[in-house]
PDB file of C-alpha atoms in Angstrom:
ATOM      1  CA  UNK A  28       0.000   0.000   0.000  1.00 44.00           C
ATOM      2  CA  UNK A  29       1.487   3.338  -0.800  1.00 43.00           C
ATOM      3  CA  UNK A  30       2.263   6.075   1.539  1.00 47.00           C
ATOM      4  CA  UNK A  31      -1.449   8.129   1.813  1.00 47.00           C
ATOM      5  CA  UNK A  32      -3.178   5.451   0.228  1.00 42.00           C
ATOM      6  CA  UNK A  33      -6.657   4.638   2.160  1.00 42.00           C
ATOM      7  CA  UNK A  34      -7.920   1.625   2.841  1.00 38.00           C
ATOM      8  CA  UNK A  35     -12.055   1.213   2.772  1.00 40.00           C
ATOM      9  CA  UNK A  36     -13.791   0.956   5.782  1.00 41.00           C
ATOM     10  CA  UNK A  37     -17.715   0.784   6.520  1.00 39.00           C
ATOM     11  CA  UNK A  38     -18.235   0.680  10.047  1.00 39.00           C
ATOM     12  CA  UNK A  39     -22.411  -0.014   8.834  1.00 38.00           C
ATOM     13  CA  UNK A  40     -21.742  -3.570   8.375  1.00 40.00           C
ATOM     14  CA  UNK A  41     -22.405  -3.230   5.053  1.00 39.00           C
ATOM     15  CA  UNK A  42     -19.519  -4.482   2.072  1.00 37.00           C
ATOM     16  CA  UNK A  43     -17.726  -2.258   0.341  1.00 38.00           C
ATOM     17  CA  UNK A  44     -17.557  -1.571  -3.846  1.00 37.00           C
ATOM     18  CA  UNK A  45     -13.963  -2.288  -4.321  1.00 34.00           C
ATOM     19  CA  UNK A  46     -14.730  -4.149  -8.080  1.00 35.00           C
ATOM     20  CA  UNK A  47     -15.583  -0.872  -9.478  1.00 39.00           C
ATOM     21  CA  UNK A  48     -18.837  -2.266 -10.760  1.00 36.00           C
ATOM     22  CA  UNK A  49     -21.053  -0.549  -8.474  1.00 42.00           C
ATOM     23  CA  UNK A  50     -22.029  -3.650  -7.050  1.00 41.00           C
ATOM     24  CA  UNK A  51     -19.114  -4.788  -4.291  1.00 36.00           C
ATOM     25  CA  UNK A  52     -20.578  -8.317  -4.264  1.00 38.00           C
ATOM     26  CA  UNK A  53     -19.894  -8.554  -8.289  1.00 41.00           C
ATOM     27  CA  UNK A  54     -17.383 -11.237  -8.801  1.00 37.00           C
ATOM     28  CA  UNK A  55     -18.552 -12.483 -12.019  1.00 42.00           C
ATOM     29  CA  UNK A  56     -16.060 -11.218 -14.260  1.00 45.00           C
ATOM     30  CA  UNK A  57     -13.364 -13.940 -12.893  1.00 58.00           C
ATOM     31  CA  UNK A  58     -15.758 -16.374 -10.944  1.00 74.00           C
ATOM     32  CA  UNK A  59     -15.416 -19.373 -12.126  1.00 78.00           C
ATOM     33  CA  UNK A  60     -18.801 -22.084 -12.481  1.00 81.00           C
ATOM     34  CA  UNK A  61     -19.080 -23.649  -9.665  1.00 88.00           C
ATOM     35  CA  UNK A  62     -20.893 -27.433 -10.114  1.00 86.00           C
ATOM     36  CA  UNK A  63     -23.073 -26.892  -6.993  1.00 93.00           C
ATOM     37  CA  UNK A  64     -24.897 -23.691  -7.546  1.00 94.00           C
ATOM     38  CA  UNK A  65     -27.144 -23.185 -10.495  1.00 94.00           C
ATOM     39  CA  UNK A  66     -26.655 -19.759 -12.452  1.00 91.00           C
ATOM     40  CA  UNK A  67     -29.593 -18.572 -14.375  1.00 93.00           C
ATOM     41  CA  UNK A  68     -28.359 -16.759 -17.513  1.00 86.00           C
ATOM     42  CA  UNK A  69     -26.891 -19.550 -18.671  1.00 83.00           C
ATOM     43  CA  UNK A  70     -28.902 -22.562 -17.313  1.00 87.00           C
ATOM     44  CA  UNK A  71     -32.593 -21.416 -16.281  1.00 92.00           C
ATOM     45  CA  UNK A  72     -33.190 -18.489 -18.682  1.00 89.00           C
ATOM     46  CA  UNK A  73     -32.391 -20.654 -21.667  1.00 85.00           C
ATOM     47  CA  UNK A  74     -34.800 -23.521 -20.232  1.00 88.00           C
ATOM     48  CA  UNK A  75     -37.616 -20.717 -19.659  1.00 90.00           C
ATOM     49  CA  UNK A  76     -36.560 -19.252 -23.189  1.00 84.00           C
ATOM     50  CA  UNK A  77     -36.497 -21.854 -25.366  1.00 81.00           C
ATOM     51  CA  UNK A  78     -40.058 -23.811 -23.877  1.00 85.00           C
ATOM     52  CA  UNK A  79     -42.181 -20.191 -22.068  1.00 89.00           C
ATOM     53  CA  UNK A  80     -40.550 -17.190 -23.361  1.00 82.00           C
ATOM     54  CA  UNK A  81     -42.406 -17.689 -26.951  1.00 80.00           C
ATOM     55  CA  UNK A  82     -45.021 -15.568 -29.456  1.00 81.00           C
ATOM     56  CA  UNK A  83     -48.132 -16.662 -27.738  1.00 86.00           C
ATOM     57  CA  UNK A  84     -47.289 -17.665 -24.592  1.00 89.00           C
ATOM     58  CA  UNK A  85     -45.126 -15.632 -22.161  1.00 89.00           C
ATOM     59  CA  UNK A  86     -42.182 -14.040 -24.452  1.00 86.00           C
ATOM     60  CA  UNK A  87     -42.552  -9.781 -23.822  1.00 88.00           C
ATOM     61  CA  UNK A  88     -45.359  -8.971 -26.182  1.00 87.00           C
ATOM     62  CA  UNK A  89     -47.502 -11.840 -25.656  1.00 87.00           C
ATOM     63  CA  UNK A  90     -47.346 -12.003 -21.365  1.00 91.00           C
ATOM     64  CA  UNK A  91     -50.190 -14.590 -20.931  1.00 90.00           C
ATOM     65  CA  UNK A  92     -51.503 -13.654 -17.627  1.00 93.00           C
ATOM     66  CA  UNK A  93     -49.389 -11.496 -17.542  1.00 96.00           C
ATOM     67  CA  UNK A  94     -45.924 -13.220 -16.881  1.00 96.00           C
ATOM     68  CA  UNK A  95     -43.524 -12.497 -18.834  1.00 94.00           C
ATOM     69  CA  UNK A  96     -40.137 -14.859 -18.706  1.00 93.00           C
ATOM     70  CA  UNK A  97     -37.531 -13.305 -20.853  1.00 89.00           C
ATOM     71  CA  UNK A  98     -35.358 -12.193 -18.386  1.00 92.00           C
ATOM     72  CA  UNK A  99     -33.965 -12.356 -14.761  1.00 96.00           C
ATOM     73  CA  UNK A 100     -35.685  -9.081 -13.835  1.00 96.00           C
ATOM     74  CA  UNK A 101     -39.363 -10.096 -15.525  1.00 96.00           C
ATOM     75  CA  UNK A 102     -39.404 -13.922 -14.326  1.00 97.00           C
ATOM     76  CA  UNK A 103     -39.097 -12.434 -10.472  1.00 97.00           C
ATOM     77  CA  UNK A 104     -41.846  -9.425 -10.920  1.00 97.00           C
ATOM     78  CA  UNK A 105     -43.963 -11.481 -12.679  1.00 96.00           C
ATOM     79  CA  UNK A 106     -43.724 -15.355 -12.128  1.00 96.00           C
ATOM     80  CA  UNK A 107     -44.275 -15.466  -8.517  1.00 96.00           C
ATOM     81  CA  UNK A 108     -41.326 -16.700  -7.840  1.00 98.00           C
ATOM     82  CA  UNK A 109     -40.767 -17.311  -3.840  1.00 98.00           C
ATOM     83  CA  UNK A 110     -36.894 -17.170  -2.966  1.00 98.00           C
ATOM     84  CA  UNK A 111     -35.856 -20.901  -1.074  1.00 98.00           C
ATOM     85  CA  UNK A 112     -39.539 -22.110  -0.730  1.00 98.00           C
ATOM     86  CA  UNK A 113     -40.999 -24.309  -3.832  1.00 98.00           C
ATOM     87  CA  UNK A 114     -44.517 -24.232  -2.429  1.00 96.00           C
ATOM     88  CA  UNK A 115     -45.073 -20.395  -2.883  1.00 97.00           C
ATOM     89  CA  UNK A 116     -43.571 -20.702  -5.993  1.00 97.00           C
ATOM     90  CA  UNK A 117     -46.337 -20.611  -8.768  1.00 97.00           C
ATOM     91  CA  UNK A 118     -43.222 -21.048 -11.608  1.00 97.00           C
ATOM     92  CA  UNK A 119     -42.430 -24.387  -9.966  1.00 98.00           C
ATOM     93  CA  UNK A 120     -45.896 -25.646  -9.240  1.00 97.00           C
ATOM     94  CA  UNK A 121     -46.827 -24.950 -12.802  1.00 96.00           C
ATOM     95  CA  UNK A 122     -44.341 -27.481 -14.621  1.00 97.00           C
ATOM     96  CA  UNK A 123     -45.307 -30.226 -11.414  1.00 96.00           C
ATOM     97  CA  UNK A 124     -48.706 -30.128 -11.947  1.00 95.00           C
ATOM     98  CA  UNK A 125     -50.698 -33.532 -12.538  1.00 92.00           C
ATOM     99  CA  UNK A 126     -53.827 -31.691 -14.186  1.00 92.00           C
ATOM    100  CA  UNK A 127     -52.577 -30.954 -18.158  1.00 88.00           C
ATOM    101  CA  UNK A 128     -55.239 -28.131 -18.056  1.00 88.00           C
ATOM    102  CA  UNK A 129     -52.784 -26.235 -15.438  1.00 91.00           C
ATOM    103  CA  UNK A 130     -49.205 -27.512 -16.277  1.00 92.00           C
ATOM    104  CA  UNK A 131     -46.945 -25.730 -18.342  1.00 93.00           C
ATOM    105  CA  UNK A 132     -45.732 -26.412 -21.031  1.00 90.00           C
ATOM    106  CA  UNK A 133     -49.054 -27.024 -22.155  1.00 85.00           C
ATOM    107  CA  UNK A 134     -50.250 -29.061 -24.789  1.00 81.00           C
ATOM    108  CA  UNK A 135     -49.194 -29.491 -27.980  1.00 78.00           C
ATOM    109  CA  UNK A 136     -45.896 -29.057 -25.935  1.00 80.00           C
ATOM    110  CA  UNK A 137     -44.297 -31.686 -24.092  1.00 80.00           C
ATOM    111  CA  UNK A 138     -43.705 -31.105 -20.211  1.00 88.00           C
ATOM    112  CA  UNK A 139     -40.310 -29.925 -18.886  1.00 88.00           C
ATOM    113  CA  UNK A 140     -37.549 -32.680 -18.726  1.00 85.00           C
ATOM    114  CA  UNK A 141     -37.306 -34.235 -15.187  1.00 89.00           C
ATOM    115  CA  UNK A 142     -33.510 -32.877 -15.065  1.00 87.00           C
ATOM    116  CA  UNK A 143     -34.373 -29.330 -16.218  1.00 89.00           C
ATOM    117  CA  UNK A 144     -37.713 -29.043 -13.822  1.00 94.00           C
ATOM    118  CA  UNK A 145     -34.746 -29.921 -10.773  1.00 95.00           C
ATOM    119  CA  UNK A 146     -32.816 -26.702 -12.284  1.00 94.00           C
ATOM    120  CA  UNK A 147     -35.104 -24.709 -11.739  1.00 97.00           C
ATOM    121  CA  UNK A 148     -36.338 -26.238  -8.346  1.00 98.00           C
ATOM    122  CA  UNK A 149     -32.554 -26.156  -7.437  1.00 98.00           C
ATOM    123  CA  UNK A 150     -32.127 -22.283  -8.298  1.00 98.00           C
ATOM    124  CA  UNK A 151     -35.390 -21.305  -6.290  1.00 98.00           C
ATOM    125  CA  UNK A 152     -33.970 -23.552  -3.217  1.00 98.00           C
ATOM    126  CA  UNK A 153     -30.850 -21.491  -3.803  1.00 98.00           C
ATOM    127  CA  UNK A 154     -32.172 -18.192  -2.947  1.00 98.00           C
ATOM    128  CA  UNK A 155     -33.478 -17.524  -6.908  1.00 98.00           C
ATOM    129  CA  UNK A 156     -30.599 -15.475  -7.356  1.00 97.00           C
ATOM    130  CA  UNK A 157     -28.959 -13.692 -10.749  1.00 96.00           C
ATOM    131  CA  UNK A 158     -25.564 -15.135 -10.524  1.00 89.00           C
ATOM    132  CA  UNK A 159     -23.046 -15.308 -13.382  1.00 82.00           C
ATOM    133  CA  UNK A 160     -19.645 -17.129 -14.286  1.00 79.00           C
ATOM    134  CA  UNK A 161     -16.974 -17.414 -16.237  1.00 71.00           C
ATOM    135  CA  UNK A 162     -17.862 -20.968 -17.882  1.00 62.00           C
ATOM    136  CA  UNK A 163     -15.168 -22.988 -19.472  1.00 53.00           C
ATOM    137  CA  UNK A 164     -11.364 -21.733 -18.501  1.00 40.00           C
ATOM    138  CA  UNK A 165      -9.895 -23.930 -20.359  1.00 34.00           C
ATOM    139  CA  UNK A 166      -9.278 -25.490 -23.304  1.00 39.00           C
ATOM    140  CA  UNK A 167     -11.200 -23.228 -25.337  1.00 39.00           C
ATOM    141  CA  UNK A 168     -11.166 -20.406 -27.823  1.00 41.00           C
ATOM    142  CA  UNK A 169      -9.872 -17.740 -26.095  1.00 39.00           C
ATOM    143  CA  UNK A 170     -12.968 -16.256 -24.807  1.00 49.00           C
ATOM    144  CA  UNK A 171     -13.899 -17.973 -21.723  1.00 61.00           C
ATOM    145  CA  UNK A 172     -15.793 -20.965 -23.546  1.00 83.00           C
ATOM    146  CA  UNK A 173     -13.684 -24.868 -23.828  1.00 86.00           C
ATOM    147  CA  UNK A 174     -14.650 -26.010 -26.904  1.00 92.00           C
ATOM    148  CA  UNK A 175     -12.083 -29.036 -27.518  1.00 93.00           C
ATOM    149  CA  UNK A 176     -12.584 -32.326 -27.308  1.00 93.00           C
ATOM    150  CA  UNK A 177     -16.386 -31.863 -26.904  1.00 94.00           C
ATOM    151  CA  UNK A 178     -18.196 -35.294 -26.041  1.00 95.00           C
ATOM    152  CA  UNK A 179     -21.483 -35.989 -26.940  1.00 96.00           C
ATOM    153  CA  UNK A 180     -22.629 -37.437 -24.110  1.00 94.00           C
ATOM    154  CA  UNK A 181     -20.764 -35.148 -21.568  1.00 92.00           C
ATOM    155  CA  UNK A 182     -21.099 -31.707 -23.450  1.00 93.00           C
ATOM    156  CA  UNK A 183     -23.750 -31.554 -26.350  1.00 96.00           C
ATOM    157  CA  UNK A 184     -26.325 -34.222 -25.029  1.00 93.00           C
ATOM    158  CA  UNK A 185     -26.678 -31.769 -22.035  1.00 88.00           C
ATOM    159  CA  UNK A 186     -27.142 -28.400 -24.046  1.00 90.00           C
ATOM    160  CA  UNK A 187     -29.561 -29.807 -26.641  1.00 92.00           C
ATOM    161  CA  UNK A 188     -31.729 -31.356 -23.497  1.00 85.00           C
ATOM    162  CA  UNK A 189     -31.792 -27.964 -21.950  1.00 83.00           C
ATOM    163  CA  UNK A 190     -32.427 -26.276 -25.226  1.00 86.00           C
ATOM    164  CA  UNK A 191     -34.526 -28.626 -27.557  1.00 89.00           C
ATOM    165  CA  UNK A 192     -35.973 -31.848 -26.768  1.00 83.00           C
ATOM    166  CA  UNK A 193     -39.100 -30.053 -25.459  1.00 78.00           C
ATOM    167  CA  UNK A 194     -39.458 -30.086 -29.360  1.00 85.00           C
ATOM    168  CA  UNK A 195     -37.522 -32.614 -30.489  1.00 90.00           C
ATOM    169  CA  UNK A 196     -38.411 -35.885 -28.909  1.00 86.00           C
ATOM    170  CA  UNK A 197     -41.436 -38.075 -28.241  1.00 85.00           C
ATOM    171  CA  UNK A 198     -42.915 -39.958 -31.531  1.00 88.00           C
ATOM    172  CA  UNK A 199     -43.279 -37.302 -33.508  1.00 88.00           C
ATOM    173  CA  UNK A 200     -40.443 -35.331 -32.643  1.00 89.00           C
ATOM    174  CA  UNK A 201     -40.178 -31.449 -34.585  1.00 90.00           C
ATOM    175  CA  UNK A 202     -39.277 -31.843 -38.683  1.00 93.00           C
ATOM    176  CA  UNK A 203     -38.226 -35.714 -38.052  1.00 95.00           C
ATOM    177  CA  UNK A 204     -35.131 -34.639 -35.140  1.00 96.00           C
ATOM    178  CA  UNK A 205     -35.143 -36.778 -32.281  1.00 94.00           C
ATOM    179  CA  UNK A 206     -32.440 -35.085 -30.122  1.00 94.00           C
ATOM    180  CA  UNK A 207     -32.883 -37.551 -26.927  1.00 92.00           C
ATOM    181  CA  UNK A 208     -30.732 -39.896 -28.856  1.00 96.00           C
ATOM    182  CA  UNK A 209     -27.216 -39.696 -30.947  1.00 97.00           C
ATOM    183  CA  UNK A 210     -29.059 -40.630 -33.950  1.00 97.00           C
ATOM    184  CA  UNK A 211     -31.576 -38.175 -34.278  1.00 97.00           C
ATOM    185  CA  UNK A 212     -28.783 -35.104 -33.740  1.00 97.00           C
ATOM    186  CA  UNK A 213     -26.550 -37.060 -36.031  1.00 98.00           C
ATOM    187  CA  UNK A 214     -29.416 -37.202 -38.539  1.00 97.00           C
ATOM    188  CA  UNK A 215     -30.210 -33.171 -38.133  1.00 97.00           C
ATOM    189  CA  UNK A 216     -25.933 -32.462 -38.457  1.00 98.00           C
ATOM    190  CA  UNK A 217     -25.858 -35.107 -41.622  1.00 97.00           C
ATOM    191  CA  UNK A 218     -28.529 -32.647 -43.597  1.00 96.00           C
ATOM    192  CA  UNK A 219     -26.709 -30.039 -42.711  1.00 96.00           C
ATOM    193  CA  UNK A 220     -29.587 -28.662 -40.324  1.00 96.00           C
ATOM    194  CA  UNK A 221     -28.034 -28.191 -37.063  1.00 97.00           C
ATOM    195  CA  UNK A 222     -25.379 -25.377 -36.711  1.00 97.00           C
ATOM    196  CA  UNK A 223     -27.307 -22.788 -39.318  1.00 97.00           C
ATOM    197  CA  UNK A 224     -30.782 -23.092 -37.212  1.00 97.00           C
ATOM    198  CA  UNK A 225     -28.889 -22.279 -34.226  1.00 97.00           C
ATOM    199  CA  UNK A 226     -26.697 -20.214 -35.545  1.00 97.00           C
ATOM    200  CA  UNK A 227     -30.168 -18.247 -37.112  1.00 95.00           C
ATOM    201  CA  UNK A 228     -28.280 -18.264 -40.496  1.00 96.00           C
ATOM    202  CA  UNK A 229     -30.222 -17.205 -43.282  1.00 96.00           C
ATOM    203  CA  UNK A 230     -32.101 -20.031 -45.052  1.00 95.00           C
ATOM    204  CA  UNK A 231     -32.684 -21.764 -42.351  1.00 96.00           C
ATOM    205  CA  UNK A 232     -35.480 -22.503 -39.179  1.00 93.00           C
ATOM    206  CA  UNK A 233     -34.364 -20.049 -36.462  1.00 92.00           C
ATOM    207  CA  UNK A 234     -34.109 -22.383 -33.487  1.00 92.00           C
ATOM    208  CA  UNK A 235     -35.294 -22.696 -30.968  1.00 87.00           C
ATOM    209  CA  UNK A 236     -38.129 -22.413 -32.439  1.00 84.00           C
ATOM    210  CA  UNK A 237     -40.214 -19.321 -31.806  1.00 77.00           C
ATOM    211  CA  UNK A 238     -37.954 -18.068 -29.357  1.00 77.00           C
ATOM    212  CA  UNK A 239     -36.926 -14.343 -28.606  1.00 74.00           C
ATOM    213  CA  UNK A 240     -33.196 -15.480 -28.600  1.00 79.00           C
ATOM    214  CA  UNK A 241     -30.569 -17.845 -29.843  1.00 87.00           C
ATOM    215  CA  UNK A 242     -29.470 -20.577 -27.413  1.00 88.00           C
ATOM    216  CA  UNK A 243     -26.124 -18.946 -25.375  1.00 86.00           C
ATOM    217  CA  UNK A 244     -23.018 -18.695 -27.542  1.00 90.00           C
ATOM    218  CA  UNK A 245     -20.560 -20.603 -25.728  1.00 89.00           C
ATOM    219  CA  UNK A 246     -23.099 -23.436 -26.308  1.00 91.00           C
ATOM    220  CA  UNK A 247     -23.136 -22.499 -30.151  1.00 95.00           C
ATOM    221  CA  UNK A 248     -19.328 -22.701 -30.069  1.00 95.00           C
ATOM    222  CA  UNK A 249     -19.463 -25.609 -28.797  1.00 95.00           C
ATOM    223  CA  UNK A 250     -22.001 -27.844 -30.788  1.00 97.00           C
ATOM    224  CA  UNK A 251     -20.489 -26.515 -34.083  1.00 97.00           C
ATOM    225  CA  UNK A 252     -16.877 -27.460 -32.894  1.00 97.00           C
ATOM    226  CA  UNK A 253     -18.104 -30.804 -31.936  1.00 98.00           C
ATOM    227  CA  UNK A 254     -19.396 -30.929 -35.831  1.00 98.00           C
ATOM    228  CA  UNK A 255     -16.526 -29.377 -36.948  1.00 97.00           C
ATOM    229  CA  UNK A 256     -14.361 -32.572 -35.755  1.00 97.00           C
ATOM    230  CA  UNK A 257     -17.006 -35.245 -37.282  1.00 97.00           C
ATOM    231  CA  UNK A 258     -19.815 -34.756 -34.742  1.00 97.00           C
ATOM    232  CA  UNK A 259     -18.416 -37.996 -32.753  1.00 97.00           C
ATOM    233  CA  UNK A 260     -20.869 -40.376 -30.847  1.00 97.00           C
ATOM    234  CA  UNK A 261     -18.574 -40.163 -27.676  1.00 95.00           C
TER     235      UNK A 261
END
């Protein structure tokens, strides 16, 4: 510490800004993921924007009932979403309910995967918080995202389950793509399909489908690289 240099104190309690982000409890420039805590922008908001967030149904202009699940700031004003208890929480208790009338998705949609309904039940028993990381420090592309050696089983399986299957799966599974199995997303990458929907290239489907955004880039980058190198069943 140099000679007249002061160091922060807040006798309040309270912590101090010494990120220069405004916010002193911002360590998501440098955080890295952390396997036990769920973040939303890039694990609940895509779930919520790729299956609710859509024309008709709850993307910004349509708000049925007026929720509107586009963002961080919109799914907690308008979702009734109870931070740590799943009972008060009417986002939850929609995608668990037995009556098909009530649930959400509803029909012609399928329901939420099991493992992305226990995301989202994870993230409200976590507090429902905003928080961010830096995914993927290495082996990557120089931007914070690993895209070598991508396994299908460990890397895309995951992202197209979050992202697609609500579409793509059961027996008659969106334009003839089953993506629960290797086959069907081999089948989609073989008719060159795959990379320019979600890449929203022109000429093709934007998908997902109907949605007010592409899936998150890093998972992009990481489906086409897995292409790229043969699209590998491994």
């Amino acid at each position: 510490m140099s000679d007249g240099e002061i160091t922060p104190v807040d006798t309040t309690g309270n912590p101090i800004d010494t990120t220069g982000t405004g916010n002193p409890a911002d360590t998501s420039s440098n955080t890295p993921c952390d396997p036990n805590l769920v973040y939303f922008q890039t694990q609940v908001l895509p779930i919520l924007q790729s299956n609710c967030a859509l024309s008709g149904c709850h993307d910004d202009q349509s708000a049925q009932d007026g929720v509107v699940l586009s963002s961080y700031a919109k799914v907690m004003s308008t979702a009734d979403v109870e931070p740590g208890d799943l009972s008060e929480s009417k986002l939850y208790k929609v995608l668990v309910d037995d009556d098909p009338e009530d649930r959400m998705p509803q029909t012609p949609r399928q329901p939420l995967a099991a493992n992305q309904i226990e995301l989202i039940s994870k993230w409200i028993q976590q507090g429902a918080k905003d928080l961010t990381c830096e995914e993927g420090n290495s082996g990557g592309n120089g931007n914070g995202c690993a895209t070598d050696n991508r396994s299908f089983s460990s890397h895309i399986a995951p992202i197209l389950q979050t992202h697609c299957i609500t579409c793509h799966s059961g027996p008659l599974p969106s334009g003839g793509y089953d993506f629960t199995v290797y086959s069907g997303v081999k089948k989609a990458v073989d008719n060159n399909r795959l990379v320019g929907a979600i890449q929203w290239q022109q000429g093709f489907t934007a998908m997902p489908y109907g949605s007010a955004a592409k899936i998150p880039d890093c998972a992009i980058n990481q489906i086409k690289a897995w292409v790229d190198a043969g699209a590998p069943n491994n």
